[in-house]
PDB file of C-alpha atoms in Angstrom:
ATOM      1  CA  MET A   7     -15.744  -2.908  10.825  1.00 85.00           C
ATOM      2  CA  ILE A   8     -13.773  -4.720  13.525  1.00 92.00           C
ATOM      3  CA  HIS A   9     -14.252  -8.056  11.716  1.00 90.00           C
ATOM      4  CA  PRO A  10     -12.137  -7.236   8.633  1.00 90.00           C
ATOM      5  CA  ILE A  11      -9.622  -5.427  10.839  1.00 93.00           C
ATOM      6  CA  LYS A  12      -9.099  -8.460  13.075  1.00 93.00           C
ATOM      7  CA  ASN A  13      -9.213 -11.002  10.241  1.00 93.00           C
ATOM      8  CA  ARG A  14      -6.911  -9.316   7.727  1.00 96.00           C
ATOM      9  CA  ARG A  15      -3.622 -11.131   7.228  1.00 96.00           C
ATOM     10  CA  SER A  16      -0.627 -10.647   4.996  1.00 97.00           C
ATOM     11  CA  ILE A  17      -1.264 -13.124   2.192  1.00 98.00           C
ATOM     12  CA  ARG A  18       1.674 -14.476   0.228  1.00 98.00           C
ATOM     13  CA  LYS A  19      -0.065 -17.410  -1.492  1.00 98.00           C
ATOM     14  CA  TYR A  20      -2.842 -16.764  -3.981  1.00 98.00           C
ATOM     15  CA  ARG A  21      -5.137 -18.965  -6.038  1.00 98.00           C
ATOM     16  CA  ASP A  22      -4.668 -18.941  -9.775  1.00 97.00           C
ATOM     17  CA  GLN A  23      -7.824 -16.910 -10.314  1.00 98.00           C
ATOM     18  CA  ALA A  24      -8.267 -13.502 -11.892  1.00 98.00           C
ATOM     19  CA  VAL A  25      -9.744 -10.691  -9.827  1.00 98.00           C
ATOM     20  CA  PRO A  26     -12.694  -9.141 -11.675  1.00 98.00           C
ATOM     21  CA  ASP A  27     -12.352  -5.485 -12.689  1.00 98.00           C
ATOM     22  CA  ASP A  28     -15.386  -4.487 -10.611  1.00 98.00           C
ATOM     23  CA  LEU A  29     -13.733  -5.765  -7.421  1.00 98.00           C
ATOM     24  CA  VAL A  30     -10.474  -3.989  -8.233  1.00 98.00           C
ATOM     25  CA  LEU A  31     -12.459  -0.790  -8.774  1.00 98.00           C
ATOM     26  CA  GLN A  32     -14.311  -1.326  -5.498  1.00 98.00           C
ATOM     27  CA  VAL A  33     -11.104  -1.564  -3.461  1.00 98.00           C
ATOM     28  CA  LEU A  34      -9.729   1.484  -5.289  1.00 98.00           C
ATOM     29  CA  GLU A  35     -12.937   3.372  -4.507  1.00 98.00           C
ATOM     30  CA  SER A  36     -12.468   2.635  -0.825  1.00 98.00           C
ATOM     31  CA  ALA A  37      -8.957   4.097  -1.040  1.00 98.00           C
ATOM     32  CA  ARG A  38     -10.270   7.163  -2.864  1.00 98.00           C
ATOM     33  CA  CYS A  39     -12.582   7.863   0.079  1.00 98.00           C
ATOM     34  CA  ALA A  40      -9.732   8.040   2.625  1.00 98.00           C
ATOM     35  CA  PRO A  41      -9.131  11.244   4.589  1.00 98.00           C
ATOM     36  CA  SER A  42      -6.066  13.393   3.963  1.00 97.00           C
ATOM     37  CA  GLY A  43      -4.532  16.527   5.429  1.00 96.00           C
ATOM     38  CA  ASP A  44      -6.210  19.608   3.930  1.00 96.00           C
ATOM     39  CA  ASN A  45      -8.122  17.173   1.667  1.00 97.00           C
ATOM     40  CA  THR A  46      -5.107  17.064  -0.663  1.00 97.00           C
ATOM     41  CA  GLN A  47      -5.677  13.413  -1.655  1.00 98.00           C
ATOM     42  CA  PRO A  48      -2.068  12.793  -2.725  1.00 98.00           C
ATOM     43  CA  TRP A  49      -2.518   9.106  -3.564  1.00 98.00           C
ATOM     44  CA  ARG A  50      -2.297   7.762  -7.058  1.00 98.00           C
ATOM     45  CA  PHE A  51      -2.594   4.075  -7.911  1.00 98.00           C
ATOM     46  CA  ILE A  52      -1.139   2.032 -10.734  1.00 98.00           C
ATOM     47  CA  VAL A  53      -2.917  -1.278 -11.287  1.00 98.00           C
ATOM     48  CA  VAL A  54      -0.534  -3.859 -12.708  1.00 98.00           C
ATOM     49  CA  ARG A  55      -1.861  -7.131 -14.120  1.00 98.00           C
ATOM     50  CA  GLU A  56       0.697  -7.839 -16.845  1.00 98.00           C
ATOM     51  CA  GLU A  57       2.922 -10.763 -15.861  1.00 98.00           C
ATOM     52  CA  TYR A  58       6.142  -9.219 -17.175  1.00 98.00           C
ATOM     53  CA  THR A  59       5.671  -6.012 -15.170  1.00 98.00           C
ATOM     54  CA  ARG A  60       4.648  -7.880 -12.016  1.00 98.00           C
ATOM     55  CA  GLN A  61       7.827  -9.965 -12.399  1.00 98.00           C
ATOM     56  CA  LYS A  62       9.936  -6.817 -12.664  1.00 98.00           C
ATOM     57  CA  LEU A  63       8.242  -5.366  -9.566  1.00 98.00           C
ATOM     58  CA  ALA A  64       8.916  -8.568  -7.622  1.00 98.00           C
ATOM     59  CA  GLU A  65      12.560  -8.487  -8.682  1.00 98.00           C
ATOM     60  CA  ALA A  66      12.884  -4.831  -7.672  1.00 98.00           C
ATOM     61  CA  ALA A  67      11.367  -5.701  -4.295  1.00 98.00           C
ATOM     62  CA  HIS A  68      14.415  -7.780  -3.376  1.00 98.00           C
ATOM     63  CA  LYS A  69      13.402 -10.751  -5.512  1.00 98.00           C
ATOM     64  CA  GLN A  70      10.265 -11.608  -3.545  1.00 98.00           C
ATOM     65  CA  ALA A  71       9.121 -14.344  -5.927  1.00 97.00           C
ATOM     66  CA  TRP A  72       5.916 -15.022  -3.969  1.00 98.00           C
ATOM     67  CA  MET A  73       4.569 -11.705  -5.326  1.00 98.00           C
ATOM     68  CA  MET A  74       4.072 -13.372  -8.703  1.00 98.00           C
ATOM     69  CA  MET A  75       1.290 -15.523  -7.267  1.00 98.00           C
ATOM     70  CA  ALA A  76      -0.901 -12.412  -6.915  1.00 98.00           C
ATOM     71  CA  PRO A  77      -2.702 -11.626 -10.185  1.00 98.00           C
ATOM     72  CA  VAL A  78      -2.852  -7.908  -9.370  1.00 98.00           C
ATOM     73  CA  HIS A  79      -0.315  -5.491  -7.953  1.00 98.00           C
ATOM     74  CA  VAL A  80      -1.516  -2.077  -6.888  1.00 98.00           C
ATOM     75  CA  VAL A  81       1.353   0.395  -6.718  1.00 98.00           C
ATOM     76  CA  ALA A  82       0.556   3.275  -4.368  1.00 98.00           C
ATOM     77  CA  VAL A  83       2.271   6.524  -5.308  1.00 98.00           C
ATOM     78  CA  ALA A  84       2.245   9.750  -3.296  1.00 98.00           C
ATOM     79  CA  ASP A  85       2.183  12.972  -5.307  1.00 97.00           C
ATOM     80  CA  ILE A  86       3.965  15.824  -3.544  1.00 96.00           C
ATOM     81  CA  ARG A  87       2.627  18.266  -6.138  1.00 95.00           C
ATOM     82  CA  VAL A  88      -0.617  18.465  -4.162  1.00 96.00           C
ATOM     83  CA  ARG A  89       1.416  20.389  -1.552  1.00 94.00           C
ATOM     84  CA  VAL A  90       4.470  21.738  -3.411  1.00 93.00           C
ATOM     85  CA  ARG A  91       3.345  23.095  -6.746  1.00 89.00           C
ATOM     86  CA  ASP A  92       6.466  24.814  -8.058  1.00 90.00           C
ATOM     87  CA  GLY A  93      10.152  24.119  -8.407  1.00 89.00           C
ATOM     88  CA  GLU A  94      12.351  21.159  -9.084  1.00 89.00           C
ATOM     89  CA  ILE A  95      12.013  18.360  -6.608  1.00 90.00           C
ATOM     90  CA  ALA A  96      13.276  14.792  -6.613  1.00 91.00           C
ATOM     91  CA  LEU A  97      12.211  12.414  -3.874  1.00 93.00           C
ATOM     92  CA  ASP A  98      13.888   9.345  -2.448  1.00 91.00           C
ATOM     93  CA  GLU A  99      14.373   7.660   0.918  1.00 93.00           C
ATOM     94  CA  THR A 100      16.640  10.467   2.145  1.00 92.00           C
ATOM     95  CA  SER A 101      14.546  13.472   1.109  1.00 93.00           C
ATOM     96  CA  PRO A 102      14.148  16.028   3.912  1.00 92.00           C
ATOM     97  CA  GLU A 103      10.929  17.685   2.689  1.00 91.00           C
ATOM     98  CA  TRP A 104       8.305  17.975   5.423  1.00 92.00           C
ATOM     99  CA  GLU A 105       5.582  17.596   2.825  1.00 94.00           C
ATOM    100  CA  LEU A 106       6.949  14.156   1.917  1.00 95.00           C
ATOM    101  CA  LYS A 107       6.083  12.896   5.388  1.00 95.00           C
ATOM    102  CA  GLN A 108       2.558  14.258   4.999  1.00 96.00           C
ATOM    103  CA  ILE A 109       1.896  12.623   1.634  1.00 97.00           C
ATOM    104  CA  ILE A 110       3.315   9.290   2.821  1.00 97.00           C
ATOM    105  CA  ARG A 111       1.017   9.411   5.855  1.00 97.00           C
ATOM    106  CA  ASP A 112      -2.039  10.225   3.786  1.00 98.00           C
ATOM    107  CA  THR A 113      -1.279   7.621   1.119  1.00 98.00           C
ATOM    108  CA  ALA A 114      -0.759   4.970   3.807  1.00 98.00           C
ATOM    109  CA  ILE A 115      -4.254   5.716   5.135  1.00 98.00           C
ATOM    110  CA  ALA A 116      -5.688   5.174   1.649  1.00 98.00           C
ATOM    111  CA  MET A 117      -3.717   1.941   1.297  1.00 98.00           C
ATOM    112  CA  GLU A 118      -5.145   0.622   4.533  1.00 98.00           C
ATOM    113  CA  HIS A 119      -8.665   1.467   3.366  1.00 98.00           C
ATOM    114  CA  LEU A 120      -7.912  -0.592   0.261  1.00 98.00           C
ATOM    115  CA  VAL A 121      -6.674  -3.664   2.142  1.00 98.00           C
ATOM    116  CA  LEU A 122      -9.603  -3.601   4.572  1.00 97.00           C
ATOM    117  CA  GLU A 123     -12.104  -3.373   1.719  1.00 97.00           C
ATOM    118  CA  ALA A 124     -10.315  -6.244  -0.010  1.00 98.00           C
ATOM    119  CA  GLU A 125     -10.637  -8.323   3.159  1.00 97.00           C
ATOM    120  CA  SER A 126     -14.351  -7.589   3.332  1.00 96.00           C
ATOM    121  CA  LEU A 127     -14.701  -8.842  -0.278  1.00 97.00           C
ATOM    122  CA  GLY A 128     -12.870 -12.113   0.384  1.00 97.00           C
ATOM    123  CA  LEU A 129      -9.667 -10.957  -1.297  1.00 98.00           C
ATOM    124  CA  GLY A 130      -6.196 -11.217   0.174  1.00 98.00           C
ATOM    125  CA  THR A 131      -3.517  -8.551   0.234  1.00 98.00           C
ATOM    126  CA  CYS A 132       0.007  -7.952   1.391  1.00 98.00           C
ATOM    127  CA  TRP A 133       1.864  -4.677   1.755  1.00 98.00           C
ATOM    128  CA  VAL A 134       5.260  -4.691   0.077  1.00 98.00           C
ATOM    129  CA  ALA A 135       7.612  -1.845   0.890  1.00 97.00           C
ATOM    130  CA  TRP A 136      11.073  -3.408   0.698  1.00 97.00           C
ATOM    131  CA  PHE A 137      12.427  -1.605  -2.341  1.00 97.00           C
ATOM    132  CA  THR A 138      14.059   1.659  -3.291  1.00 97.00           C
ATOM    133  CA  GLN A 139      12.568   4.462  -5.322  1.00 97.00           C
ATOM    134  CA  ALA A 140      15.413   4.082  -7.808  1.00 97.00           C
ATOM    135  CA  ALA A 141      14.525   0.420  -8.388  1.00 97.00           C
ATOM    136  CA  ILE A 142      10.754   0.871  -8.746  1.00 97.00           C
ATOM    137  CA  ARG A 143      10.229   4.186 -10.555  1.00 97.00           C
ATOM    138  CA  PRO A 144      11.768   3.277 -13.929  1.00 98.00           C
ATOM    139  CA  LEU A 145       9.621   0.149 -14.228  1.00 98.00           C
ATOM    140  CA  LEU A 146       6.414   2.209 -14.337  1.00 98.00           C
ATOM    141  CA  ASN A 147       7.740   5.529 -15.684  1.00 98.00           C
ATOM    142  CA  ILE A 148       7.061   7.254 -12.363  1.00 98.00           C
ATOM    143  CA  PRO A 149       8.513  10.785 -12.278  1.00 97.00           C
ATOM    144  CA  ALA A 150      11.188  11.740  -9.732  1.00 96.00           C
ATOM    145  CA  ASP A 151       8.797  14.091  -7.921  1.00 96.00           C
ATOM    146  CA  LYS A 152       6.517  11.183  -6.940  1.00 97.00           C
ATOM    147  CA  TYR A 153       7.126   8.752  -4.072  1.00 98.00           C
ATOM    148  CA  VAL A 154       6.210   5.071  -4.225  1.00 98.00           C
ATOM    149  CA  VAL A 155       4.827   4.258  -0.780  1.00 98.00           C
ATOM    150  CA  GLY A 156       4.168   0.592  -1.415  1.00 98.00           C
ATOM    151  CA  ILE A 157       2.916  -2.222  -3.568  1.00 98.00           C
ATOM    152  CA  ILE A 158      -0.177  -4.098  -2.500  1.00 98.00           C
ATOM    153  CA  THR A 159      -0.504  -7.600  -3.869  1.00 98.00           C
ATOM    154  CA  LEU A 160      -4.139  -8.512  -4.454  1.00 98.00           C
ATOM    155  CA  GLY A 161      -5.882 -11.765  -5.224  1.00 98.00           C
ATOM    156  CA  TYR A 162      -7.893 -14.658  -3.862  1.00 98.00           C
ATOM    157  CA  PRO A 163      -6.019 -16.117  -0.886  1.00 98.00           C
ATOM    158  CA  ASP A 164      -4.724 -19.668  -1.014  1.00 98.00           C
ATOM    159  CA  GLU A 165      -3.669 -19.694   2.615  1.00 97.00           C
ATOM    160  CA  ALA A 166      -5.174 -18.750   5.963  1.00 95.00           C
ATOM    161  CA  PRO A 167      -2.367 -17.615   8.254  1.00 96.00           C
ATOM    162  CA  ARG A 168      -3.065 -17.614  11.954  1.00 95.00           C
ATOM    163  CA  ALA A 169      -3.310 -14.341  13.804  1.00 93.00           C
ATOM    164  CA  ARG A 170       0.022 -13.060  15.021  1.00 94.00           C
ATOM    165  CA  PRO A 171       0.347 -11.993  18.646  1.00 95.00           C
ATOM    166  CA  ARG A 172      -0.706  -8.489  19.510  1.00 95.00           C
ATOM    167  CA  LYS A 173       0.345  -6.460  22.510  1.00 97.00           C
ATOM    168  CA  LYS A 174      -2.256  -5.829  25.150  1.00 97.00           C
ATOM    169  CA  LEU A 175      -4.081  -2.538  24.850  1.00 96.00           C
ATOM    170  CA  GLU A 176      -2.727  -1.513  28.270  1.00 97.00           C
ATOM    171  CA  GLU A 177       0.800  -1.653  26.842  1.00 97.00           C
ATOM    172  CA  LEU A 178      -0.076   0.730  24.024  1.00 97.00           C
ATOM    173  CA  VAL A 179      -2.383   3.365  25.457  1.00 97.00           C
ATOM    174  CA  ARG A 180      -1.689   6.252  27.784  1.00 96.00           C
ATOM    175  CA  TYR A 181      -4.143   8.867  28.964  1.00 97.00           C
ATOM    176  CA  GLU A 182      -3.575  12.594  29.152  1.00 98.00           C
ATOM    177  CA  HIS A 183       0.273  12.361  28.977  1.00 97.00           C
ATOM    178  CA  TRP A 184       3.110   9.898  28.344  1.00 95.00           C
TER     179      TRP A 184
END
């Protein structure tokens, strides 16, 4: 498992080649298998292949035109209804609900499973999270009680970025207390 972890890079250049449905389903299956608090599995995924919709997503993500090179966008949505079943609720970047933090955490775990599986299959990915809920939700008819955690671009890489520096383990780990 360490191989795909160490080799995964944020890919922003993709070959003009479609990703077969079976590979898209395989990366989604890896996300489905992720752990979540109380096994709530709050993640939902919207697979976007249509050029017009991908263009609108790229525009909503602060006009990141490179996103259009990826033939697939996977929009990861956290569903708070797995934890809060009743009542009116609208989520955005300022929402105070404790449960929102939990569903974001769990959905992020599933997203990372997806990108690592993609790496193991020779596919490239990049997390995109520079957008607002208000800009993204209307494009995909996402209800106000759902939270878009990120967009993962997916395709065959057309670049091989070098590894970026990482801090030494000794800088990051403490034992028994801070």
